[in-house]
Amino acid sequence: MFDYAIKNILKRKTRSVLTIIGIMVLINLVIVISGIVSYQKRVMHEHASAGVGKIMVQSMLAGINYPTASINLKESLADEILNRDDIQDPISGKVIYWQIEPPPYPNEPPQLLITGVEIGKEAAFTGSISHQTRAAFGSANFSNSIFELPIIMGHQAKQFLEGKQRKQFNIGGGFKLLDTNFTVIGFLEPSSDKVVNNSLIIPLSIAQKILEKQEFISSVILFPQRIDDKQYIIEDIRQKYPKLNLVTDDTISRNAEEGIKLFEQMVGAISTVVILGAAILILTVMLITIKERTREIGVLRAIGASNKIVISSILWEIFILSAVGSVLGGLISGIVLRYFLLENLFNFWHILKYMPLAVVLTLVSGIIPAIRISRILPVESLRYE
Amino acid sequence: MNNIISIRNVKKQYHLGKTIVEALRGINLGIEAGLYYSIIGPSGSGKSSLLNIIGCIDVPSEGKVVLQGRNIEGFTERELTRIRAEKIGFIFQNFNLNPILTAIENVAIAMRFIGKSKKICLQNARAALDQVGLSHRTNHYPNELSGGERQRVAIARAIVKKPSLILADEPTGNIDTKTGHEIIRLLRKINEKQNTTVIQVTHDLEIADLSDKLFKLRDGVIVD
């Protein structure tokens, strides 16, 4: 009865197209939502791993976020904290964070931010215990810069601005930021730390000046001399400065996990509503479709079609519609994930994993009305108008 | 007497909400192989109910329908379906052709239910359409055919599987008189040439007179 199902689909074009669109929308929503979730989880894990080995000290008001949105830690206090022998001096320093563009998704760092770092201690911000983000072009530090107002662009920050301003940035070229004309001295290679990627890095003193936050910073970054010193440093600072917050890779991980959990719960709830809504919609469409074919099924039964034939013809039809809807939904999801989000979230296996969902959902929704209608006595179906 | 169907004291009741309608009130009759029968009677006399029970698409509320020596009460749904598929050809007043299928497909589908291959079904369907004089309309859809042509397709669908019994429920009810008579002549020809038993329900006494035997129904009982 496969050919009969195909004929039915082709002859009832409006209904077939609407059913396919419904299934397409369902599969598209589920794939895109779950694609964003898995991307979020990856980002959060990367974000958490980026701070391995770092200890960040910031004010109570600044909380335990990385990067913090506040610039209210006194620089003199920061200098006092930095004045110890058990940290690596060149990669420990003061930083300022200032958001320019908000995060694209919840629990993410800002899409574009200014990061002020001490000259000569850029690696305190751009490095981790195992990795140092180097310059893809130009320089990754300000020490040798001949320019008065130098700026280093994170990988993603450069791409974001080039897309937004529709122009290419070059080493030695000008860039206006908060009414100040900077000179681009370097572009960083991609980093596993999204904050680094999204940053426009400028010298700390210039950041303080243009943000009118002289003598204040956001955070102090400390790298222990030896990894075993980390716990001692944390406890020592907590004891000496009980009013300050300490952010470590553990804190970031915990925050990320909580963020992921909350996000998953939220998206789980949305997905459940979407799937339930879609299941009810599909069930209703199937009930109407099958009901309107009661007489046709009655005739088929009267001239000798068995229950099995009737059910198989309906299920073939449902299967074809849902398969076409799933494939088209998968294709559109792929295009959305590849081209219409801020980042390329396309993942073939991820899309393939969700495509059978609509087929199963539709078949389950269709099987009950199909069995019910096939069991009606032919004479009752024939009387149906 | 060579009865292919015996009906003994068959009653049929329908429930219309809280009202019980007695469509058949105790019918007794025997159908002999190879004859042409007409059932006549006014609207609501139970003609179609009787035809549906004979055709195994409905079951009696009481009484026995003996088919091939067995009471149909003892048949499973699958067996009844097989009898409808192999032994009985239906012709309806309003044709009941499938609008999404062409004339040849409408005919062929009846054969597919008895497990024949698509090729054989189409071959036989072509022959059946030729027999009813529609070989030139095989690939037309029902909405491209006249009333008479549609009923011929329905007849082709009924005869394609070479059934032993054809049941026609007011086959001329939706077509003009001239075409109606042509349809009846066609049915009579099939009955005579293939020795197929035909039972038709009709209002038209002129048409009923062409049959071998006549049952007159009134208020659910045979009066003549």
Coordinates of C-alpha atoms in Angstrom, one line a residue:
Chain A
M1 CA 0.0 0.0 0.0
F2 CA 3.0 2.3 -0.3
D3 CA 1.9 3.6 -3.7
Y4 CA -1.6 4.2 -2.3
A5 CA 0.0 6.3 0.5
I6 CA 2.0 8.3 -2.0
K7 CA -1.1 9.0 -4.1
N8 CA -3.0 10.1 -1.0
I9 CA -0.2 12.5 0.0
L10 CA 0.1 13.9 -3.5
K11 CA -3.7 14.3 -3.9
R12 CA -4.2 16.0 -0.5
K13 CA -1.6 18.6 -1.1
T14 CA -2.7 21.3 1.4
R15 CA -3.0 18.8 4.3
S16 CA 0.3 17.1 3.4
V17 CA 2.2 20.4 3.2
L18 CA 0.7 21.6 6.5
T19 CA 1.6 18.4 8.2
I20 CA 5.1 18.5 6.8
I21 CA 5.5 22.1 8.0
G22 CA 4.3 21.2 11.5
I23 CA 6.7 18.3 11.7
M24 CA 9.5 20.5 10.3
V25 CA 8.9 23.3 12.9
L26 CA 8.9 20.7 15.7
I27 CA 12.1 19.1 14.6
N28 CA 13.7 22.5 13.9
L29 CA 12.9 23.8 17.3
V30 CA 14.1 20.7 19.1
I31 CA 17.4 20.6 17.1
V32 CA 18.1 24.3 17.4
I33 CA 17.3 24.4 21.1
S34 CA 19.3 21.3 21.9
G35 CA 22.2 22.6 19.6
I36 CA 22.3 25.8 21.6
V37 CA 22.3 23.8 24.9
S38 CA 25.2 21.6 23.9
Y39 CA 27.1 24.6 22.6
Q40 CA 26.4 26.3 25.9
K41 CA 27.7 23.4 27.9
R42 CA 30.9 23.3 25.8
V43 CA 31.4 27.0 26.2
M44 CA 30.8 26.8 30.0
H45 CA 33.2 23.9 30.4
E46 CA 35.8 25.7 28.3
H47 CA 35.3 28.8 30.3
A48 CA 35.8 26.9 33.5
S49 CA 38.9 25.2 32.3
A50 CA 40.4 28.5 31.1
G51 CA 41.0 29.6 34.6
V52 CA 42.9 26.6 35.7
G53 CA 45.6 27.6 38.2
K54 CA 44.5 31.2 38.5
I55 CA 43.3 32.8 41.7
M56 CA 41.3 36.0 41.2
V57 CA 40.7 38.4 44.0
Q58 CA 37.9 40.9 43.8
S59 CA 35.6 43.0 46.0
M60 CA 32.6 41.5 47.8
L61 CA 30.4 43.6 45.5
A62 CA 32.1 42.1 42.5
G63 CA 30.8 38.7 43.5
I64 CA 32.4 35.5 42.1
N65 CA 31.8 36.1 38.4
Y66 CA 34.5 35.9 35.8
P67 CA 34.7 38.5 34.4
T68 CA 33.2 40.7 37.1
A69 CA 31.1 43.7 36.0
S70 CA 32.5 45.9 38.8
I71 CA 35.5 48.2 39.1
N72 CA 35.7 48.9 42.8
L73 CA 38.7 47.2 44.2
K74 CA 41.3 49.8 45.4
E75 CA 44.5 49.6 43.4
S76 CA 46.5 50.1 46.6
L77 CA 44.9 47.1 48.2
A78 CA 45.6 45.1 44.9
D79 CA 49.3 46.1 45.1
E80 CA 49.4 44.9 48.7
I81 CA 47.9 41.5 47.7
L82 CA 50.4 41.2 44.9
N83 CA 53.3 41.8 47.2
R84 CA 54.1 38.2 48.0
D85 CA 56.9 35.8 47.1
D86 CA 54.8 32.7 46.4
I87 CA 53.3 34.0 43.2
Q88 CA 54.7 34.2 39.7
D89 CA 55.3 37.9 39.3
P90 CA 55.2 38.3 35.4
I91 CA 51.9 36.5 35.1
S92 CA 50.2 37.9 38.2
G93 CA 48.6 41.4 37.9
K94 CA 45.7 43.8 38.0
V95 CA 42.9 43.9 35.5
I96 CA 39.8 46.0 34.7
Y97 CA 36.8 44.6 32.8
W98 CA 34.2 46.8 31.1
Q99 CA 31.4 45.4 29.1
I100 CA 30.6 46.9 25.7
E101 CA 28.3 44.3 24.2
P102 CA 26.2 42.1 26.5
P103 CA 26.5 38.3 26.4
P104 CA 24.7 36.6 23.4
Y105 CA 23.3 33.8 25.6
P106 CA 22.8 33.5 29.4
N107 CA 25.8 32.5 31.5
E108 CA 28.3 33.6 28.9
P109 CA 30.9 36.4 29.1
P110 CA 30.1 39.7 27.3
Q111 CA 30.3 39.5 23.6
L112 CA 32.7 42.4 23.5
L113 CA 34.5 43.9 26.5
I114 CA 37.4 46.2 27.3
T115 CA 40.1 44.6 29.4
G116 CA 42.7 46.8 30.9
V117 CA 46.0 44.9 31.8
E118 CA 49.2 46.1 33.3
I119 CA 52.0 46.7 30.8
G120 CA 54.4 43.7 30.9
K121 CA 51.9 41.5 32.7
E122 CA 49.5 40.9 29.8
A123 CA 50.0 37.1 30.3
A124 CA 48.2 37.4 33.7
F125 CA 45.1 37.8 31.7
T126 CA 45.8 36.1 28.4
G127 CA 47.5 33.0 29.9
S128 CA 46.6 30.0 31.9
I129 CA 48.9 27.6 33.9
S130 CA 49.4 25.5 30.8
H131 CA 48.9 27.8 27.9
Q132 CA 49.7 31.3 26.8
T133 CA 47.5 32.9 24.1
R134 CA 49.9 34.3 21.6
A135 CA 49.5 36.9 18.9
A136 CA 48.3 35.7 15.5
F137 CA 49.6 39.0 14.0
G138 CA 51.5 41.8 15.6
S139 CA 52.2 41.8 19.3
A140 CA 50.5 40.2 22.3
N141 CA 52.0 42.7 24.8
F142 CA 52.4 46.4 25.2
S143 CA 56.0 46.6 26.4
N144 CA 57.6 47.3 23.1
S145 CA 54.8 49.4 21.6
I146 CA 55.8 52.7 20.2
F147 CA 52.2 53.9 20.2
E148 CA 50.8 55.9 23.0
L149 CA 47.3 54.3 22.9
P150 CA 47.9 50.7 21.8
I151 CA 45.2 48.1 21.6
I152 CA 45.3 44.3 21.2
M153 CA 42.2 42.6 19.8
G154 CA 41.0 39.2 21.0
H155 CA 40.2 36.7 18.1
Q156 CA 36.4 37.0 18.5
A157 CA 36.4 40.7 19.3
K158 CA 38.2 41.4 15.9
Q159 CA 35.7 39.2 14.0
F160 CA 32.7 40.8 15.8
L161 CA 33.8 44.3 15.1
E162 CA 34.8 43.6 11.5
G163 CA 31.3 42.1 11.0
K164 CA 29.6 45.0 12.6
Q165 CA 31.6 47.8 11.1
R166 CA 32.0 46.1 7.7
K167 CA 35.7 46.8 7.5
Q168 CA 39.1 45.0 8.1
F169 CA 41.4 46.0 10.8
N170 CA 45.2 46.1 10.2
I171 CA 48.2 46.2 12.4
G172 CA 49.1 49.9 12.8
G173 CA 45.6 51.0 11.9
G174 CA 43.4 53.2 14.0
F175 CA 40.4 52.2 16.1
K176 CA 38.1 54.5 18.0
L177 CA 36.9 53.3 21.4
L178 CA 34.9 55.4 23.8
D179 CA 35.9 58.5 22.0
T180 CA 39.6 57.6 22.2
N181 CA 41.7 56.8 19.1
F182 CA 43.8 53.7 19.6
T183 CA 46.3 52.0 17.4
V184 CA 46.0 48.3 16.8
I185 CA 49.2 46.5 17.7
G186 CA 48.2 42.9 17.7
F187 CA 45.5 40.3 17.0
L188 CA 45.4 37.3 19.3
E189 CA 45.1 33.8 18.2
P190 CA 41.9 31.9 19.3
S191 CA 41.9 31.2 23.0
S192 CA 40.1 28.6 25.0
D193 CA 39.1 31.4 27.3
K194 CA 36.1 33.3 25.8
V195 CA 36.8 36.4 27.9
V196 CA 40.2 36.6 26.2
N197 CA 38.7 36.0 22.8
N198 CA 36.1 38.7 23.3
S199 CA 38.4 41.3 24.8
L200 CA 39.8 44.6 23.4
I201 CA 42.9 44.7 25.5
I202 CA 44.4 48.1 26.5
P203 CA 46.9 49.2 29.1
L204 CA 45.4 49.3 32.6
S205 CA 46.3 53.0 33.2
I206 CA 44.6 54.0 29.9
A207 CA 41.5 51.9 30.8
Q208 CA 41.3 53.6 34.2
K209 CA 41.6 57.0 32.5
I210 CA 39.0 56.6 29.8
L211 CA 36.6 54.8 32.2
E212 CA 37.3 57.5 34.8
K213 CA 38.2 54.8 37.4
Q214 CA 41.6 56.0 38.5
E215 CA 43.0 54.0 41.4
F216 CA 40.4 51.3 41.0
I217 CA 40.5 47.9 39.3
S218 CA 38.1 44.9 38.8
S219 CA 40.3 42.0 39.9
V220 CA 43.8 40.8 40.9
I221 CA 45.0 37.7 39.1
L222 CA 47.5 35.6 41.0
F223 CA 49.5 32.6 39.6
P224 CA 51.1 30.5 42.4
Q225 CA 54.8 29.7 42.1
R226 CA 54.0 26.1 42.6
I227 CA 50.5 24.5 42.2
D228 CA 50.8 23.1 45.7
D229 CA 50.9 26.7 47.0
K230 CA 47.5 27.5 45.7
Q231 CA 45.5 26.4 48.7
Y232 CA 47.8 28.1 51.1
I233 CA 47.6 31.4 49.2
I234 CA 43.8 31.2 49.1
E235 CA 43.6 30.6 52.9
D236 CA 46.1 33.3 53.6
I237 CA 44.3 35.9 51.6
R238 CA 40.9 34.9 53.1
Q239 CA 42.4 35.4 56.5
K240 CA 44.0 38.7 55.8
Y241 CA 41.2 40.1 53.6
P242 CA 37.9 38.6 54.8
K243 CA 35.9 41.2 52.9
L244 CA 37.2 40.2 49.5
N245 CA 36.0 37.4 47.3
L246 CA 38.3 34.8 45.8
V247 CA 37.5 33.2 42.5
T248 CA 39.4 30.1 41.5
D249 CA 39.0 27.5 38.7
D250 CA 36.9 25.5 41.2
T251 CA 34.6 28.5 41.7
I252 CA 34.3 29.1 38.0
S253 CA 33.6 25.3 37.5
R254 CA 31.0 25.3 40.2
N255 CA 29.4 28.5 38.8
A256 CA 29.5 27.0 35.3
E257 CA 27.9 23.7 36.5
E258 CA 25.1 25.6 38.3
G259 CA 24.6 27.7 35.2
I260 CA 24.5 24.6 33.0
K261 CA 22.1 22.9 35.3
L262 CA 19.8 25.9 35.5
F263 CA 20.0 26.4 31.7
E264 CA 19.3 22.7 31.1
Q265 CA 16.3 22.8 33.4
M266 CA 15.0 25.9 31.6
V267 CA 15.6 24.5 28.1
G268 CA 14.3 21.1 29.2
A269 CA 11.0 22.7 30.3
I270 CA 10.8 24.6 27.0
S271 CA 11.6 21.5 25.0
T272 CA 9.0 19.4 26.9
V273 CA 6.3 22.0 26.2
V274 CA 7.3 22.2 22.6
I275 CA 7.3 18.4 22.2
L276 CA 4.0 18.0 24.1
G277 CA 2.4 20.8 22.1
A278 CA 3.7 19.2 18.8
A279 CA 2.5 15.8 19.9
I280 CA -1.0 17.1 20.6
L281 CA -1.0 19.0 17.3
I282 CA 0.2 15.9 15.3
L283 CA -2.4 13.8 17.2
T284 CA -5.2 16.3 16.3
V285 CA -4.1 16.4 12.6
M286 CA -4.0 12.7 12.5
L287 CA -7.4 12.3 14.1
I288 CA -8.9 14.8 11.7
T289 CA -7.1 13.3 8.7
I290 CA -8.2 9.8 9.6
K291 CA -11.7 10.8 10.6
E292 CA -12.3 12.6 7.2
R293 CA -11.3 9.3 5.5
T294 CA -13.8 7.2 7.5
R295 CA -16.0 6.7 4.4
E296 CA -13.1 5.9 2.1
I297 CA -11.8 3.4 4.7
G298 CA -15.4 2.0 4.9
V299 CA -15.4 1.4 1.1
L300 CA -12.0 -0.2 1.2
R301 CA -13.1 -2.5 4.1
A302 CA -16.4 -3.3 2.2
I303 CA -14.5 -4.4 -0.9
G304 CA -12.2 -6.6 1.0
A305 CA -9.4 -4.6 2.6
S306 CA -8.2 -6.1 5.9
N307 CA -7.5 -4.2 9.1
K308 CA -3.9 -4.7 8.5
I309 CA -4.0 -3.2 5.0
V310 CA -6.0 -0.1 6.3
I311 CA -3.5 0.4 9.2
S312 CA -0.5 -0.1 7.0
S313 CA -1.8 2.4 4.4
I314 CA -2.3 5.0 7.1
L315 CA 1.0 4.4 8.8
W316 CA 2.9 4.5 5.5
E317 CA 1.3 7.9 4.8
I318 CA 2.2 9.1 8.3
F319 CA 5.7 7.7 8.0
I320 CA 6.4 9.4 4.6
L321 CA 5.0 12.8 5.8
S322 CA 7.0 12.6 9.0
A323 CA 10.2 11.4 7.3
V324 CA 10.0 14.3 4.7
G325 CA 9.2 16.8 7.5
S326 CA 12.1 15.5 9.6
V327 CA 14.6 15.6 6.7
L328 CA 13.5 19.2 5.8
G329 CA 13.4 20.2 9.4
G330 CA 16.9 18.8 9.8
L331 CA 18.2 20.7 6.8
I332 CA 16.7 23.9 8.0
S333 CA 18.1 23.3 11.4
G334 CA 21.5 22.8 9.9
I335 CA 21.2 26.1 8.0
V336 CA 20.0 27.9 11.1
L337 CA 22.8 26.4 13.3
R338 CA 25.4 27.1 10.6
Y339 CA 24.5 30.6 9.4
F340 CA 21.9 32.3 11.6
L341 CA 23.4 32.2 15.0
L342 CA 26.3 34.2 16.3
E343 CA 28.6 31.2 16.0
N344 CA 28.6 28.2 13.8
L345 CA 26.9 25.5 15.9
F346 CA 26.4 23.0 13.0
N347 CA 26.9 19.4 14.0
F348 CA 25.8 16.7 11.6
W349 CA 25.5 13.9 14.2
H350 CA 23.6 16.1 16.6
I351 CA 21.0 16.8 13.9
L352 CA 20.8 13.2 12.8
K353 CA 20.3 12.1 16.4
Y354 CA 17.1 14.1 16.7
M355 CA 15.5 13.5 13.3
P356 CA 13.9 10.1 14.2
L357 CA 12.1 11.9 17.1
A358 CA 9.4 13.4 14.8
V359 CA 8.9 10.1 13.0
V360 CA 8.4 8.1 16.2
L361 CA 6.2 10.9 17.7
T362 CA 4.0 11.0 14.5
L363 CA 3.8 7.2 14.2
V364 CA 2.8 6.9 17.9
S365 CA 0.2 9.7 17.4
G366 CA -1.2 8.1 14.3
I367 CA -1.3 4.4 15.3
I368 CA -4.1 4.8 17.9
P369 CA -6.6 6.5 15.5
A370 CA -5.5 4.2 12.7
I371 CA -6.3 1.1 14.8
R372 CA -9.6 2.6 16.0
I373 CA -10.8 3.4 12.5
S374 CA -9.8 0.0 11.1
R375 CA -11.9 -1.7 13.8
I376 CA -15.2 0.1 12.9
L377 CA -17.6 -2.1 11.1
P378 CA -17.5 -1.3 7.3
V379 CA -21.2 -0.5 7.4
E380 CA -20.7 2.2 10.1
S381 CA -17.9 3.8 8.1
L382 CA -20.0 3.8 4.9
R383 CA -22.8 5.6 6.8
Y384 CA -20.3 8.3 7.8
E385 CA -20.8 11.7 6.1
Chain B
M1 CA -32.2 -26.2 -4.1
N2 CA -28.6 -24.8 -4.5
N3 CA -28.7 -22.0 -1.9
I4 CA -25.4 -20.1 -1.6
I5 CA -26.9 -18.0 1.2
S6 CA -29.7 -18.8 3.6
I7 CA -31.2 -16.2 5.9
R8 CA -33.2 -17.4 8.8
N9 CA -35.3 -15.2 11.0
V10 CA -32.8 -12.3 10.7
K11 CA -33.5 -9.2 12.8
K12 CA -31.6 -6.0 12.8
Q13 CA -31.9 -3.1 15.3
Y14 CA -30.2 0.2 15.3
H15 CA -29.8 2.6 18.2
L16 CA -30.3 6.2 17.2
G17 CA -29.6 7.9 20.5
K18 CA -32.1 6.5 22.9
T19 CA -34.4 5.3 20.2
I20 CA -34.3 1.7 18.9
V21 CA -35.1 1.4 15.2
E22 CA -36.1 -2.1 14.0
A23 CA -34.8 -2.3 10.4
L24 CA -35.4 -6.0 9.9
R25 CA -38.0 -7.9 11.9
G26 CA -37.4 -11.5 11.0
I27 CA -36.3 -12.2 7.4
N28 CA -36.2 -15.7 5.9
L29 CA -34.9 -16.2 2.4
G30 CA -32.6 -18.4 0.3
I31 CA -30.4 -17.1 -2.4
E32 CA -29.7 -19.6 -5.3
A33 CA -26.5 -19.5 -7.2
G34 CA -26.6 -17.9 -10.7
L35 CA -29.9 -16.1 -10.4
Y36 CA -30.7 -12.3 -10.6
Y37 CA -32.6 -11.0 -7.6
S38 CA -34.2 -7.7 -6.9
I39 CA -35.2 -6.4 -3.5
I40 CA -37.8 -3.7 -3.7
G41 CA -39.6 -1.6 -1.1
P42 CA -40.2 1.9 0.1
S43 CA -37.5 4.0 1.9
G44 CA -36.8 2.7 5.4
S45 CA -38.2 -0.8 4.6
G46 CA -34.8 -2.4 5.5
K47 CA -33.6 -3.1 1.9
S48 CA -30.0 -1.8 2.4
S49 CA -29.8 -3.3 5.9
L50 CA -30.6 -6.7 4.4
L51 CA -28.1 -6.2 1.6
N52 CA -25.4 -5.2 4.1
I53 CA -26.0 -8.3 6.1
I54 CA -25.9 -10.6 3.0
G55 CA -22.6 -8.8 2.0
C56 CA -21.0 -9.5 5.4
I57 CA -20.4 -5.8 6.0
D58 CA -22.9 -5.8 8.9
V59 CA -24.0 -8.4 11.3
P60 CA -27.6 -9.3 12.3
S61 CA -28.9 -8.5 15.8
E62 CA -30.7 -11.8 15.8
G63 CA -31.1 -14.8 13.5
K64 CA -28.7 -16.8 11.3
V65 CA -27.0 -16.0 8.0
V66 CA -25.6 -19.2 6.6
L67 CA -22.9 -18.8 4.0
Q68 CA -21.1 -21.8 2.5
G69 CA -22.9 -24.0 5.0
R70 CA -21.6 -22.0 8.0
N71 CA -23.4 -19.4 10.2
I72 CA -21.5 -16.1 9.7
E73 CA -21.6 -15.6 13.5
G74 CA -18.9 -18.2 13.7
F75 CA -16.6 -16.4 11.2
T76 CA -13.8 -14.3 12.4
E77 CA -13.4 -10.7 11.2
R78 CA -10.5 -11.9 9.1
E79 CA -12.6 -14.6 7.5
L80 CA -15.4 -12.2 6.8
T81 CA -12.9 -9.8 5.2
R82 CA -11.6 -12.6 3.0
I83 CA -15.1 -13.5 1.9
R84 CA -15.8 -9.9 1.0
A85 CA -12.5 -9.7 -0.9
E86 CA -12.8 -13.0 -2.8
K87 CA -16.5 -13.9 -3.2
I88 CA -18.5 -10.6 -3.1
G89 CA -18.6 -7.6 -5.4
F90 CA -20.2 -4.4 -4.1
I91 CA -21.9 -1.7 -6.2
F92 CA -23.1 1.3 -4.3
Q93 CA -25.7 3.9 -5.3
N94 CA -23.2 6.8 -5.0
F95 CA -20.4 4.8 -6.7
N96 CA -18.0 5.2 -3.8
L97 CA -15.0 5.4 -6.1
N98 CA -11.8 6.7 -4.6
P99 CA -11.2 10.2 -6.0
I100 CA -7.5 10.0 -5.8
L101 CA -7.3 6.9 -8.0
T102 CA -7.8 6.6 -11.7
A103 CA -10.5 4.3 -13.2
I104 CA -8.1 1.5 -13.7
E105 CA -6.5 1.9 -10.2
N106 CA -10.0 2.0 -8.6
V107 CA -10.7 -1.3 -10.2
A108 CA -7.3 -2.9 -9.6
I109 CA -7.3 -2.1 -5.9
A110 CA -10.1 -4.5 -5.3
M111 CA -7.8 -7.3 -6.6
R112 CA -4.9 -6.3 -4.5
F113 CA -6.7 -7.3 -1.4
I114 CA -6.7 -10.9 -2.5
G115 CA -2.9 -10.8 -2.7
K116 CA -2.4 -10.5 -6.5
S117 CA 0.6 -8.7 -7.9
K118 CA 0.2 -5.2 -9.1
K119 CA 0.9 -6.3 -12.7
I120 CA -1.9 -9.0 -12.6
C121 CA -4.3 -6.5 -10.9
L122 CA -3.8 -4.0 -13.7
Q123 CA -4.1 -6.6 -16.4
N124 CA -7.4 -7.8 -15.0
A125 CA -8.6 -4.3 -14.3
R126 CA -8.0 -3.4 -17.9
A127 CA -10.0 -6.4 -19.0
A128 CA -12.9 -5.6 -16.6
L129 CA -13.0 -2.0 -17.8
D130 CA -13.1 -3.4 -21.4
Q131 CA -16.0 -5.6 -20.4
V132 CA -18.0 -2.6 -19.2
G133 CA -17.1 -0.6 -22.3
L134 CA -14.7 1.8 -20.6
S135 CA -11.4 0.8 -22.1
H136 CA -11.0 4.4 -23.4
R137 CA -11.3 5.9 -19.9
T138 CA -8.8 3.8 -18.0
N139 CA -6.6 6.7 -16.8
H140 CA -9.4 9.2 -16.0
Y141 CA -10.1 10.2 -12.4
P142 CA -13.7 9.8 -11.1
N143 CA -14.4 13.5 -11.4
E144 CA -13.6 13.3 -15.1
L145 CA -16.3 10.7 -15.7
S146 CA -20.1 11.0 -16.1
G147 CA -22.4 9.3 -13.6
G148 CA -23.0 6.3 -15.9
E149 CA -19.3 5.9 -16.5
R150 CA -18.6 6.1 -12.7
Q151 CA -21.1 3.3 -12.1
R152 CA -19.5 1.2 -14.9
V153 CA -16.1 1.6 -13.1
A154 CA -17.9 0.5 -9.9
I155 CA -19.2 -2.5 -11.8
A156 CA -15.8 -3.3 -13.2
R157 CA -14.4 -3.0 -9.6
A158 CA -17.1 -5.5 -8.5
I159 CA -16.5 -8.1 -11.3
V160 CA -12.7 -7.8 -11.6
K161 CA -12.1 -10.5 -9.0
K162 CA -14.8 -12.8 -10.5
P163 CA -17.0 -13.0 -7.4
S164 CA -19.8 -15.5 -7.0
L165 CA -22.1 -12.8 -5.7
I166 CA -22.6 -9.2 -6.8
L167 CA -24.6 -6.9 -4.4
A168 CA -25.9 -3.7 -6.0
D169 CA -27.5 -1.1 -3.7
E170 CA -29.7 1.0 -5.9
P171 CA -27.1 1.0 -8.8
T172 CA -29.3 3.2 -10.9
G173 CA -30.3 5.7 -8.2
N174 CA -27.9 8.4 -9.1
I175 CA -28.0 8.2 -12.9
D176 CA -30.6 9.0 -15.6
T177 CA -33.1 6.4 -16.7
K178 CA -31.5 5.6 -20.1
T179 CA -28.1 5.0 -18.5
G180 CA -29.8 3.2 -15.6
H181 CA -31.2 0.6 -18.1
E182 CA -27.8 0.2 -19.7
I183 CA -26.3 -0.5 -16.3
I184 CA -28.9 -3.1 -15.5
R185 CA -28.5 -4.7 -19.0
L186 CA -24.8 -4.9 -18.2
L187 CA -25.3 -6.5 -14.8
R188 CA -27.8 -9.0 -16.4
K189 CA -25.2 -9.8 -19.1
I190 CA -22.6 -10.5 -16.4
N191 CA -25.1 -12.6 -14.5
E192 CA -25.9 -14.7 -17.5
K193 CA -22.4 -15.0 -19.0
Q194 CA -20.4 -15.6 -15.8
N195 CA -23.2 -17.3 -13.8
T196 CA -22.7 -14.7 -11.1
T197 CA -25.5 -14.3 -8.6
V198 CA -26.7 -10.7 -8.5
I199 CA -28.8 -9.1 -5.8
Q200 CA -29.9 -5.6 -6.4
V201 CA -31.9 -3.2 -4.3
T202 CA -34.1 -0.9 -6.4
H203 CA -37.1 1.4 -6.3
D204 CA -37.7 1.0 -10.0
L205 CA -40.3 -1.6 -10.7
E206 CA -39.4 -1.7 -14.4
I207 CA -35.8 -2.6 -13.5
A208 CA -37.0 -5.0 -10.9
D209 CA -39.1 -6.8 -13.5
L210 CA -35.9 -7.8 -15.4
S211 CA -34.8 -10.0 -12.5
D212 CA -35.4 -13.8 -12.0
K213 CA -36.8 -13.4 -8.5
L214 CA -38.2 -10.5 -6.5
F215 CA -38.5 -9.8 -2.8
K216 CA -40.8 -7.1 -1.6
L217 CA -39.9 -5.6 1.7
R218 CA -42.1 -3.5 3.9
D219 CA -41.4 -2.4 7.5
G220 CA -38.6 -4.9 7.9
V221 CA -40.4 -8.0 6.7
I222 CA -40.8 -9.7 3.3
V223 CA -44.4 -9.3 2.2
D224 CA -44.1 -10.9 -1.2

